[in-house]
Tab-separated table of C-alpha atoms in Angstrom:
chain	number	residue	atom	x	y	z
A	1	UNK	CA	-8.296	12.933	-10.207
A	2	UNK	CA	-6.230	12.166	-13.473
A	3	UNK	CA	-3.449	10.891	-13.956
A	4	UNK	CA	-0.406	11.528	-16.755
A	5	UNK	CA	-0.893	11.729	-19.477
A	6	UNK	CA	0.805	9.022	-21.319
A	7	UNK	CA	-2.305	6.654	-19.969
A	8	UNK	CA	-5.136	6.268	-21.336
A	9	UNK	CA	-9.071	6.171	-20.315
A	10	UNK	CA	-10.788	3.524	-18.942
A	11	UNK	CA	-10.025	0.439	-16.374
A	12	UNK	CA	-6.707	-0.230	-15.455
A	13	UNK	CA	-6.667	-3.071	-12.634
A	14	UNK	CA	-2.909	-4.110	-10.895
A	15	UNK	CA	-1.937	-7.293	-11.723
A	16	UNK	CA	-0.995	-8.911	-8.715
A	17	UNK	CA	1.657	-11.079	-9.867
A	18	UNK	CA	4.087	-7.862	-10.979
A	19	UNK	CA	2.867	-5.910	-8.092
A	20	UNK	CA	4.441	-5.425	-4.646
A	21	UNK	CA	3.341	-3.747	-2.029
A	22	UNK	CA	6.374	-3.725	1.145
A	23	UNK	CA	6.450	-2.025	3.685
A	24	UNK	CA	9.383	-1.511	6.618
A	25	UNK	CA	9.932	-0.483	10.273
A	26	UNK	CA	12.051	0.264	12.671
A	27	UNK	CA	12.981	-2.804	14.693
A	28	UNK	CA	15.004	-2.643	18.666
A	29	UNK	CA	15.748	0.632	17.148
A	30	UNK	CA	19.032	-0.239	15.535
A	31	UNK	CA	18.265	-2.350	12.292
A	32	UNK	CA	13.836	-2.848	9.755
A	33	UNK	CA	11.494	-5.214	9.458
A	34	UNK	CA	11.150	-5.178	5.831
A	35	UNK	CA	7.342	-6.803	4.915
A	36	UNK	CA	5.435	-7.929	2.018
A	37	UNK	CA	1.904	-7.774	0.721
A	38	UNK	CA	1.634	-11.058	-1.729
A	39	UNK	CA	-2.432	-10.905	-2.196
A	40	UNK	CA	-3.803	-7.294	-3.254
A	41	UNK	CA	-6.586	-6.197	-5.740
A	42	UNK	CA	-6.808	-2.629	-7.257
A	43	UNK	CA	-9.035	-0.764	-9.977
A	44	UNK	CA	-7.858	2.686	-11.601
A	45	UNK	CA	-10.568	3.953	-13.455
A	46	UNK	CA	-8.694	6.993	-16.108
A	47	UNK	CA	-11.297	8.889	-16.598
A	48	UNK	CA	-11.643	12.028	-20.098
A	49	UNK	CA	-12.107	14.170	-16.857
A	50	UNK	CA	-10.205	14.888	-13.410
A	51	UNK	CA	-13.208	14.322	-11.607
A	52	UNK	CA	-14.568	11.145	-13.751
A	53	UNK	CA	-11.158	8.772	-12.447
A	54	UNK	CA	-10.753	6.738	-9.622
A	55	UNK	CA	-8.349	4.671	-8.142
A	56	UNK	CA	-9.411	1.806	-4.524
A	57	UNK	CA	-7.619	-0.852	-3.947
A	58	UNK	CA	-7.670	-4.271	-1.462
A	59	UNK	CA	-5.091	-5.654	0.413
A	60	UNK	CA	-5.807	-9.362	1.946
A	61	UNK	CA	-4.294	-8.457	5.709
A	62	UNK	CA	-3.719	-12.974	6.227
A	63	UNK	CA	-1.165	-12.038	2.477
A	64	UNK	CA	1.408	-10.860	5.254
A	65	UNK	CA	4.635	-11.459	4.994
A	66	UNK	CA	8.177	-10.529	6.583
A	67	UNK	CA	9.726	-14.275	5.918
A	68	UNK	CA	9.431	-14.908	9.663
A	69	UNK	CA	6.451	-17.473	9.833
A	70	UNK	CA	5.781	-16.598	13.263
A	71	UNK	CA	6.153	-12.670	13.167
A	72	UNK	CA	4.068	-12.913	10.524
A	73	UNK	CA	1.677	-15.308	12.942
A	74	UNK	CA	1.564	-11.724	16.278
A	75	UNK	CA	1.273	-8.875	12.948
A	76	UNK	CA	-2.031	-11.253	11.830
A	77	UNK	CA	-3.805	-11.478	15.579
A	78	UNK	CA	-5.462	-9.018	17.970
A	79	UNK	CA	-1.665	-7.385	18.822
A	80	UNK	CA	-1.373	-5.383	15.330
A	81	UNK	CA	-3.657	-6.121	12.371
A	82	UNK	CA	-5.820	-8.948	14.281
A	83	UNK	CA	-7.405	-10.010	10.717
A	84	UNK	CA	-9.946	-12.394	11.923
A	85	UNK	CA	-11.982	-9.142	12.748
A	86	UNK	CA	-10.521	-6.767	10.043
A	87	UNK	CA	-9.525	-9.378	7.045
A	88	UNK	CA	-8.958	-6.549	4.495
A	89	UNK	CA	-7.138	-2.704	4.384
A	90	UNK	CA	-8.077	-0.680	1.956
A	91	UNK	CA	-6.773	2.050	-0.388
A	92	UNK	CA	-9.074	4.893	-2.426
A	93	UNK	CA	-7.767	7.407	-4.095
A	94	UNK	CA	-9.710	11.203	-4.406
A	95	UNK	CA	-7.039	13.738	-5.718
A	96	UNK	CA	-3.449	14.482	-8.073
A	97	UNK	CA	-1.171	17.300	-6.875
A	98	UNK	CA	1.031	17.726	-9.423
A	99	UNK	CA	1.392	16.415	-12.862
A	100	UNK	CA	3.726	14.681	-15.289
A	101	UNK	CA	5.938	11.594	-14.680
A	102	UNK	CA	5.763	12.956	-10.246
A	103	UNK	CA	3.221	13.298	-8.130
A	104	UNK	CA	0.920	13.129	-4.957
A	105	UNK	CA	-1.593	10.628	-4.664
A	106	UNK	CA	-3.997	12.362	-2.016
A	107	UNK	CA	-6.178	9.043	-0.592
A	108	UNK	CA	-7.865	7.471	2.475
A	109	UNK	CA	-6.150	4.059	4.364
A	110	UNK	CA	-7.845	1.891	6.369
A	111	UNK	CA	-5.972	-0.525	8.478
A	112	UNK	CA	-8.271	-2.397	11.465
A	113	UNK	CA	-11.621	-0.226	10.970
A	114	UNK	CA	-9.080	3.230	11.123
A	115	UNK	CA	-9.029	5.863	8.228
A	116	UNK	CA	-6.855	7.928	7.928
A	117	UNK	CA	-5.464	10.991	5.107
A	118	UNK	CA	-2.169	9.960	2.746
A	119	UNK	CA	-0.312	11.413	0.843
A	120	UNK	CA	0.762	8.910	-1.323
A	121	UNK	CA	4.634	10.090	-3.241
A	122	UNK	CA	3.818	8.780	-7.057
A	123	UNK	CA	6.237	7.982	-9.341
A	124	UNK	CA	4.778	7.135	-13.414
A	125	UNK	CA	6.813	4.899	-14.553
A	126	UNK	CA	4.770	4.648	-18.213
A	127	UNK	CA	3.345	2.144	-19.833
A	128	UNK	CA	3.842	-0.443	-22.401
A	129	UNK	CA	2.724	-3.390	-24.293
A	130	UNK	CA	3.788	-6.674	-23.860
A	131	UNK	CA	4.584	-10.224	-26.394
A	132	UNK	CA	0.600	-10.498	-25.492
A	133	UNK	CA	-0.479	-7.823	-26.029
A	134	UNK	CA	-1.473	-6.580	-22.792
A	135	UNK	CA	-1.217	-2.780	-22.686
A	136	UNK	CA	0.531	-2.452	-19.237
A	137	UNK	CA	1.119	0.803	-17.050
A	138	UNK	CA	3.988	1.466	-14.090
A	139	UNK	CA	3.835	3.589	-11.437
A	140	UNK	CA	6.072	3.181	-7.757
A	141	UNK	CA	4.591	4.844	-4.785
A	142	UNK	CA	6.238	5.587	-0.938
A	143	UNK	CA	5.330	6.987	2.047
A	144	UNK	CA	5.436	7.138	5.558
A	145	UNK	CA	2.154	7.176	8.227
A	146	UNK	CA	2.079	6.268	11.977
A	147	UNK	CA	1.437	3.397	12.134
A	148	UNK	CA	-0.308	4.471	16.388
A	149	UNK	CA	-3.033	6.687	13.583
A	150	UNK	CA	-4.202	3.584	12.905
A	151	UNK	CA	-4.191	1.747	16.107
A	152	UNK	CA	-1.449	-0.460	15.681
A	153	UNK	CA	-0.128	0.195	19.128
A	154	UNK	CA	1.108	-3.403	20.576
A	155	UNK	CA	5.092	-2.288	21.650
A	156	UNK	CA	7.031	-3.707	24.706
A	157	UNK	CA	10.157	-1.611	25.879
A	158	UNK	CA	13.471	-2.633	25.954
A	159	UNK	CA	16.360	-2.949	28.870
A	160	UNK	CA	18.085	-0.562	27.588
A	161	UNK	CA	14.918	2.587	26.599
A	162	UNK	CA	12.837	2.614	23.892
A	163	UNK	CA	10.957	0.178	22.248
A	164	UNK	CA	10.466	-2.713	20.953
A	165	UNK	CA	8.456	-2.051	17.031
A	166	UNK	CA	9.075	1.891	15.733
A	167	UNK	CA	6.190	4.755	15.647
A	168	UNK	CA	7.463	5.251	11.706
A	169	UNK	CA	6.403	2.551	8.911
A	170	UNK	CA	7.351	3.578	4.708
A	171	UNK	CA	5.517	1.625	2.150
A	172	UNK	CA	6.788	0.748	-0.721
A	173	UNK	CA	4.066	0.764	-3.519
A	174	UNK	CA	5.183	-1.651	-6.953
A	175	UNK	CA	2.538	-1.881	-8.641
A	176	UNK	CA	2.257	-2.760	-12.275
A	177	UNK	CA	-1.380	-2.047	-14.497
A	178	UNK	CA	-3.010	-3.869	-16.878
A	179	UNK	CA	-5.748	-2.043	-19.078
A	180	UNK	CA	-8.960	-4.138	-19.275
A	181	UNK	CA	-11.500	-2.336	-21.965
């Protein structure tokens, strides 16, 4: 895996306080519910060679926040993420398609013990040194997944037809990495 030329070889870690792991899903067929996970850790190791680069990230399920405590509790429960049994969601990047500032990152996403390949459309926003001397790199990535493929199958039928929770979930990542070495 190789990243855009602007990012130097070495280890980069996700700056959780300047990053967001968000999602949205259709609710009752007429609106969207949006949420985020506030506890994410990840490491990007950029190698001198394409094959020497890796990306691994871990999201704590208990950090889900949709702005509604009851809904968050339901999401953490057995009907959805089952956070007690599966406390984390993980992603391992394994290949890139394309190059430059826009590319596709192919990797394995694991939710509820189910691992599926996904493709993230990534936009690299470049690197910068902040006023404190920290080198940063910024990325935005999106993907659409089927929640059913990950064992998230709970739903309720609507009186007028259809279901309460849509199958397609849009993932939006806004990630800031800091150079560790």
